Structure formats: C-alpha cells, structure tokens
C-alpha cells in the first residue's frame, strides 16, 4: 500500500465520518446519551470518569455493533450501485481497503457520540460538585483498548466484505478461532487483540455474519460456491465468538472488573475533600459487585488495608465493631483489600464479620510507577499507605481522610460526629 | 497524444475471455467503442482506467504503461463508469469536492475553481447546492461527466453515457462530449449507433472480445458504398427475402414493406441503390462470421 492509497483512505475516512455525523440518527443518539448522562450526574449515580466508561461501553457494545451493520449495509449498497468505481478510479487501491476506510469513518462517528455523552457527564459532574478526573490515565487506557479493537474490527469487517475469495474466508476463520485459543499460551503478545473483550467479539461476530448474509443476498447472488464459503465462514465466526465467551465464563472472569477501561476509569478519578468521592465497582470474596453508589444515603467508612500489613488488618476489626454497634442506622463499612492474591483476603474477611463489606481492589497491567500499581481505586483515592480510612457523608462527599494505624482508635469517635452531621 | 493497445487479452476467473488479442490505436478526438453487451467494451475501458489488470498484452496511455504507471495515468485521466452512484445526501458541489480531494487537489481555491468550472461545463452550475438525491437521471450522468472533468483530464473515458436517457438529455450529453473533445482523447462506449454517427471521428467495433473494425466512420461506410439497396416487398415476402439476402433493416411503407439489404449485386426486382448508414455498417460488421457480408 503506497502513500497515495493511505492518503486516499484518510480522505474517505473523513468523508464517511462527516456523512455519519450529518445523519439525524447521529444527533438523536447523541442527544439521548447526553440527556441520560446529565440525569445520571444530577442524581449522583456516577462520577465523570465512570460515566465516560459507561459511554465507552455504549459505543463498543451497542453503537459499535450498529456501526458495523450500518457500514456493512452501505458497503453492500455501494457495491451494488457501482459507487466504488468512481472512488477507486481516482484513488487507486482496492475495494476491500475502501470498505475498511468506510468502516473506520463510521466507527469514529460513533466514538464522537461517546465523546458527547462523556462531555455531558463531565459537565453535569462539574456543575454539581462531583469528582474531578484526570485525563492522562483514562486517555491512555482508552487508546490502549480502542486502537486494537478498532483495528481488529476493521480487519474483520473488511475480510467479511471480501468473502468472494476463499483466502479471506480462511484468514477470518483463523483470526476468530485460533487467536482466542492461542491467547492462553501467548498472553503478552496477544493481549492487545480484540479477544480480551469477549462481548465485543461476540457482537462483532454476529455483525459479521449479518454482513455476510447481506453481501450474499445482494452482491454475489447466484454464485453458489461463494455463498457456501460465506455460509461456512459465518458458522466459523459464530463458533469462534462462542468459544471465546465460553472460555471467559469457564475461567470465572468478569468482564466488568477485568476489562481494562473500567480500571483506567476508576484510576482517573481524584479524591478531593468536600467533593463527591470517586466511585468504584469492585468484587467481594464471593464475586458480588461492590458499588459505592449502593450505599447512597448512608455515611460510609472506607478503609484500605492489606494482608501483608499487620497493623492495617486491625482496621477490619475496628469496622466490624462499628457496624455491630450502630447496625442499619450506622455507617456502611467497606474495607478494601490491596493485594494481588484474593485468597489472602478471605480469612481476614471472615474475622471481620458479615456486617463489613470486604472488597478486593486488584487491577491488572496497570501503570508503571504508580504506588499501588495493581489497584486503581487506591490510585484514585491517593492512598499512600495502609491503613488509610476515609469518611464519606450520606451524599457521598469526602469529609475527611485519616492515615496510619495509630488513628484507628479514633474512628469510632469520628463516626459518631459523622452521624451527627459534622 | 494517443492510446496504444497491443495484443491485449483479458480472461476473467472462470475462463470467460473478455478480450482476445486486441490491437488498437486511439487518436485524439472522440473515439467510439461500438459493440453489443458482452463485447468487451467495458473491460477495455476499465483496463485503460487502471481498474483492471490485463491478462496479457500491453496498453499505453500517452506513453504510460497501464500496469506499471497507474498513478501517472490516473492524474491525466477522467473516467465515468457505466454504472455509478453518488452519495445521495451530498450536494453536487460537495460530491465534486470529495472527488477533488481524491484527485489530490489540496489547494481549496484551486479546487473550488475547478469544481465551478466542471459544473459549468455540464450546465449544472445553478444546481451546485442541490442534493444529488433530487437529480434526474440525465443530471446524474452530467454530474458523472463533471467528476471525470475535475482534474482537466487529457483522456476522458465514458462508458455508455447515453443509455437510459431521454432523447433531449441524450442529445445534450452527446453535444457536450463533442465540445469537450478539443485536444483530448475522449473514448465513448455505446451500443447506440446514431451516437457514433454524430459524435465520433474514430471508432472501433468489438464483438466477443475481438476487433471487427477500427477506423473512421466514413471508412466503414465506404466499404458498403454501392452495395446497399432498398427493396419494396409484400409483407408475406419478408421471410423469403431474409433467407436469400443480407437484411440490415425492415420498415413499413405506404405500399407495403421496405427492407434494406447489403449485396454486391441486386438480383431482386424493384431494388434500388441507396447510401449506406452506420446502422447498415454495424449490422454487417456484427455478422461477419455468419457470412453474408465480409467487412475485411
């Protein structure tokens, strides 16, 4: 592929982007998303960074699939009416490259919807005194996940659009079946592939099958051999996506916690006294979701601890006593364990008693140089050492933070004041 | 500047031979490619437009090889395919702006000037701001010509531009092609013989991928000079006449029927000589292999 083709592809991507943004449906989806984001922010349901993550989810899981279908339908339509001839006569290149460029343009327009929703969410947070967010970690996380997803999707899309060659069918099948299986043995090399995001993979596979059906019906109708290849490819795509899903479920991984964007979203928040505390979605020892928003309306005592620090483990018993003393009328007690090994957490959690929610803040492949490199929530709360205890009021505003084991004895006193509204 | 084609052959996957050993020289001016559907006209044009690789043989556009110098050819070439589509939600101006960018017209002022000129050339200047979806078939064809003219091409290739147009639009488009021909090579493919008669200085007739004739329309007509006849017949005589003579046309007259035939000598009573038309010549050329008339 020469420079001229690259340049032409960029022009085509830009034009497709403009065309997609011009469609009334684009603005309808963006407006709806923005309204929902502002509403979520106004009700304190999320913080800006997690709102961004939700927008990202919306794009990748929902709108992204829609983009695939839209671009596929457009490509099939263009092929049918010969629109590609005019472009190729000027730009050179291949019809497959043209289709891929069209897809990327549509995809970018969908990302714009996410950006609009994110902006609305951020605006809502800013106006309502929510948690500020740092762009750096979040942007790095998005780029880290968005680029491979977009590239892999574009690749799959263009292959599906070129089902007229057995070679393309073979390559697509290899990608969707061998890569998910091979990832067990090549985790580092393939970590940037789409397959770590199984929901996208499943959706994309379905989209590709739909595309294939569309192309068969319209563009290569009557060519039995090619239809058969496309049919088998569709089966292989679905099987690949199914295997990917089954494998993830079998391994007990949870997409919400393990997916990279949510870690980066949690880490990109900043805890500031008097403002809304960073939100998080963690898991307890039994895999249940621990969401800070679940405790809205109650004060919260949030303690960070680690099994390796004997002093910090005492935070668990302090929280247990507090919870038993005040019951439902008292604060919600959450103890966040900072450790790579969840197994170490469970024994201590049993000693704390069922009244204390013990969550595990374990990240993965997180930023180098951060103090709690595996713990994005600890990063967002700027936890310098364990134990550190945070006091949150019923509106989830950060009232105060205490660091060090020696201050654990005063927690009960501080909670009493917190319950008095001070 | 001219186009040289030597021994050009194109075989599609599946073994369909679209072009077989084609030798042709196309001089400046309007040059018509005439032939029925499937004769290889579109294949030849797509090869010259660098959209298709030939299987064998050579083709040079102004000295540039269609295999190895695609970029150089595209810069001097304007192409309007037989079937094409535009983005319906774009205006005519936006459509040309898009194609202008693809043509490497990076300077916005120059691009604007070229777009306005191209639209004016095809009489679409006043419709620049209208969406393509509102255009008639003829207007879309003219917009197709406008996009082909954007880069002021030295070679303009238009594939079946007049098919599907109403008579007025057809004449307008024909005239436009003649106007555009000055200094350019304009290759026009068609299966409408009257288009050739009016527009073209040179022509080639293709049949099943092979060249049947190339030269000036007058040369083709000259080969039938003194061999074209009109015969007045009764209606019931028609089938017999068809069997005995090479008939190029049948018409109704006030007294019965008239048939146009091509024969070296007329044995049928009541036949009289007439001037050959391109329709006669085309039919004769197409039937070369079935034997009644040899075109040489």
XYZ file of C-alpha atoms in Angstrom, chain A residues 62-321:
260
model
C -24.059 -1.199 21.404
C -23.358 1.542 18.947
C -20.203 -0.126 17.691
C -22.200 -3.120 16.575
C -24.664 -0.758 14.949
C -21.781 0.920 13.140
C -20.670 -2.399 11.761
C -24.113 -3.115 10.426
C -24.574 0.387 9.010
C -21.224 0.393 7.305
C -21.793 -3.115 6.012
C -25.151 -2.213 4.551
C -23.663 0.913 2.980
C -20.790 -1.051 1.502
C -23.126 -3.632 0.022
C -25.343 -0.894 -1.377
C -22.396 0.911 -2.896
C -21.068 -2.226 -4.453
C -24.462 -2.853 -5.954
C -24.813 0.586 -7.486
C -21.198 0.851 -8.557
C -20.308 3.762 -6.318
C -16.896 2.306 -5.593
C -15.823 2.581 -9.219
C -15.731 6.358 -9.177
C -13.700 6.492 -5.992
C -11.262 3.767 -6.988
C -10.682 5.368 -10.376
C -9.431 8.451 -8.559
C -7.777 6.984 -5.518
C -6.481 3.608 -6.624
C -6.253 0.858 -4.024
C -8.678 -1.987 -3.578
C -12.363 -2.213 -2.891
C -11.515 -4.010 0.359
C -9.429 -1.076 1.519
C -12.225 1.255 0.574
C -14.704 -0.703 2.648
C -12.333 -0.754 5.613
C -11.847 3.006 5.359
C -15.593 3.495 5.254
C -15.981 1.385 8.337
C -13.347 3.337 10.244
C -15.112 6.589 9.371
C -18.397 5.269 10.685
C -16.705 3.931 13.770
C -15.152 7.308 14.501
C -18.546 8.940 14.278
C -19.761 6.503 16.899
C -16.814 7.419 19.102
C -17.921 11.019 18.738
C -21.225 10.081 20.316
C -19.295 8.679 23.251
C -17.315 11.923 23.464
C -20.514 13.971 23.504
C -22.002 11.797 26.217
C -18.789 11.990 28.188
C -18.699 15.762 27.890
C -22.274 15.963 29.129
C -21.432 13.679 32.030
C -18.378 15.750 32.924
C -20.336 18.978 32.710
C -23.003 17.573 34.970
C -20.359 16.493 37.464
C -18.589 19.837 37.384
C -21.780 21.818 37.944
C -22.922 19.517 40.728
C -19.575 19.298 42.513
C -18.665 15.779 41.502
C -15.320 14.067 41.377
C -12.776 15.683 39.091
C -10.977 13.366 36.760
C -7.523 13.183 35.315
C -7.361 12.768 31.579
C -3.952 11.127 31.403
C -4.611 7.636 32.770
C -8.049 7.491 31.221
C -6.906 8.592 27.767
C -4.029 6.127 27.896
C -6.452 3.370 28.816
C -8.851 4.266 26.051
C -6.127 4.393 23.455
C -4.766 1.125 24.708
C -8.086 -0.588 24.222
C -9.667 1.459 21.450
C -6.887 1.140 18.944
C -6.685 -2.653 18.853
C -10.458 -3.005 18.941
C -10.885 -0.607 16.051
C -8.118 -2.189 14.040
C -9.238 -5.727 14.652
C -12.817 -4.808 13.908
C -11.871 -3.060 10.712
C -9.845 -6.069 9.715
C -12.694 -8.454 10.406
C -15.134 -6.182 8.662
C -13.099 -5.825 5.531
C -12.490 -9.546 5.414
C -16.184 -10.207 5.721
C -16.817 -7.775 2.913
C -14.372 -9.604 0.749
C -15.914 -13.001 1.140
C -15.529 -13.509 -2.533
C -12.103 -15.035 -2.021
C -11.501 -18.267 -0.123
C -8.263 -16.803 1.208
C -10.107 -14.041 3.047
C -12.516 -16.568 4.488
C -9.618 -18.674 5.731
C -7.835 -15.743 7.336
C -11.021 -14.591 9.064
C -11.656 -18.066 10.417
C -8.101 -18.332 11.709
C -8.379 -14.979 13.411
C -11.612 -15.739 15.199
C -10.842 -19.264 16.301
C -7.121 -19.619 16.704
C -6.463 -16.322 18.422
C -8.900 -16.865 21.332
C -7.450 -20.302 21.939
C -3.866 -19.234 21.437
C -4.164 -16.417 23.908
C -3.680 -18.841 26.781
C -0.181 -19.504 25.566
C 0.720 -16.094 24.245
C -0.887 -13.740 26.756
C 1.507 -10.870 26.336
C 1.829 -10.848 22.594
C -1.885 -11.108 22.024
C -3.082 -9.026 24.893
C -3.811 -6.167 22.544
C -6.173 -8.222 20.448
C -9.880 -7.918 20.466
C -10.321 -11.259 22.149
C -9.813 -9.991 25.654
C -13.134 -8.223 25.169
C -15.371 -11.153 24.607
C -18.586 -9.215 24.452
C -17.273 -7.164 21.592
C -16.052 -10.313 19.968
C -19.463 -11.935 20.166
C -21.225 -8.844 18.909
C -18.756 -8.350 16.158
C -19.063 -11.920 15.044
C -22.826 -11.549 14.873
C -22.371 -8.337 12.931
C -20.047 -10.017 10.507
C -22.485 -12.816 9.963
C -25.215 -10.289 9.283
C -22.923 -8.545 6.874
C -22.058 -11.754 5.163
C -25.736 -12.530 4.724
C -26.281 -9.055 3.363
C -23.431 -9.327 0.922
C -24.500 -12.750 -0.200
C -28.022 -11.632 -0.829
C -27.084 -8.528 -2.744
C -23.633 -8.530 -4.180
C -22.765 -12.089 -5.056
C -26.200 -13.525 -5.520
C -26.276 -16.566 -7.704
C -22.728 -17.682 -7.097
C -23.296 -20.870 -5.211
C -19.686 -21.646 -4.425
C -19.031 -18.295 -2.837
C -22.249 -18.425 -0.906
C -21.199 -21.774 0.500
C -17.861 -20.337 1.568
C -19.614 -17.402 3.174
C -22.031 -19.720 4.935
C -19.251 -21.827 6.399
C -17.359 -18.721 7.374
C -20.419 -17.440 9.211
C -20.594 -20.701 11.151
C -16.902 -20.470 11.980
C -17.252 -16.861 13.111
C -20.074 -17.724 15.449
C -18.177 -20.730 16.755
C -15.130 -18.549 17.386
C -17.160 -15.986 19.274
C -18.935 -18.730 21.234
C -15.644 -20.336 22.206
C -14.318 -17.014 23.335
C -17.361 -16.434 25.538
C -17.324 -19.945 26.981
C -13.670 -19.719 27.755
C -14.104 -16.455 29.610
C -17.048 -17.809 31.603
C -15.224 -21.047 32.367
C -12.300 -19.133 33.775
C -14.655 -17.182 36.024
C -13.514 -13.849 34.692
C -15.865 -10.977 34.921
C -15.845 -8.521 32.116
C -16.772 -5.600 34.314
C -13.832 -5.858 36.670
C -11.280 -7.319 34.330
C -11.941 -5.155 31.341
C -9.233 -2.562 31.115
C -11.327 0.556 30.508
C -13.076 0.295 33.859
C -9.770 0.087 35.707
C -8.485 3.150 33.945
C -11.769 4.934 34.526
C -11.599 4.235 38.256
C -7.976 5.298 38.448
C -8.559 8.543 36.603
C -10.742 9.968 39.372
C -9.360 12.283 42.037
C -10.453 12.299 45.645
C -10.854 15.861 46.975
C -12.238 16.738 50.400
C -15.719 18.199 50.206
C -16.440 16.798 46.775
C -18.001 13.597 45.679
C -15.840 10.576 46.404
C -14.534 8.544 43.458
C -16.915 5.794 42.506
C -15.846 2.202 42.085
C -17.040 -1.184 41.025
C -15.168 -3.905 42.871
C -15.883 -7.504 43.886
C -16.106 -9.105 47.315
C -14.659 -12.512 48.162
C -17.668 -14.284 46.715
C -17.662 -12.339 43.494
C -20.524 -9.976 44.310
C -20.366 -6.444 42.981
C -19.445 -3.742 45.469
C -20.599 -0.376 44.186
C -20.139 2.719 46.318
C -23.450 4.016 44.998
C -25.249 1.134 46.704
C -24.749 2.961 49.998
C -26.039 6.355 48.930
C -27.976 7.994 51.740
C -25.775 6.476 54.472
C -22.414 7.707 55.711
C -19.592 5.419 54.652
C -16.390 4.432 56.390
C -13.989 3.274 53.719
C -10.786 1.635 54.911
C -7.895 0.483 52.724
C -5.870 -2.378 54.153
C -3.582 -5.195 53.084
C -2.907 -8.677 54.497
C 0.810 -8.016 54.408
C 0.472 -5.178 56.912
C -0.459 -6.474 60.363
C -1.334 -3.019 61.564
C -3.732 -2.422 58.747
C -5.574 -5.679 59.369
C -6.791 -4.194 62.657
C -8.935 -1.828 60.532
C -11.192 -4.803 59.841
C -11.966 -5.420 63.487
C -12.498 -1.690 64.088
C -15.013 -1.579 61.221
C -16.659 -4.796 62.473
C -17.219 -3.329 65.917
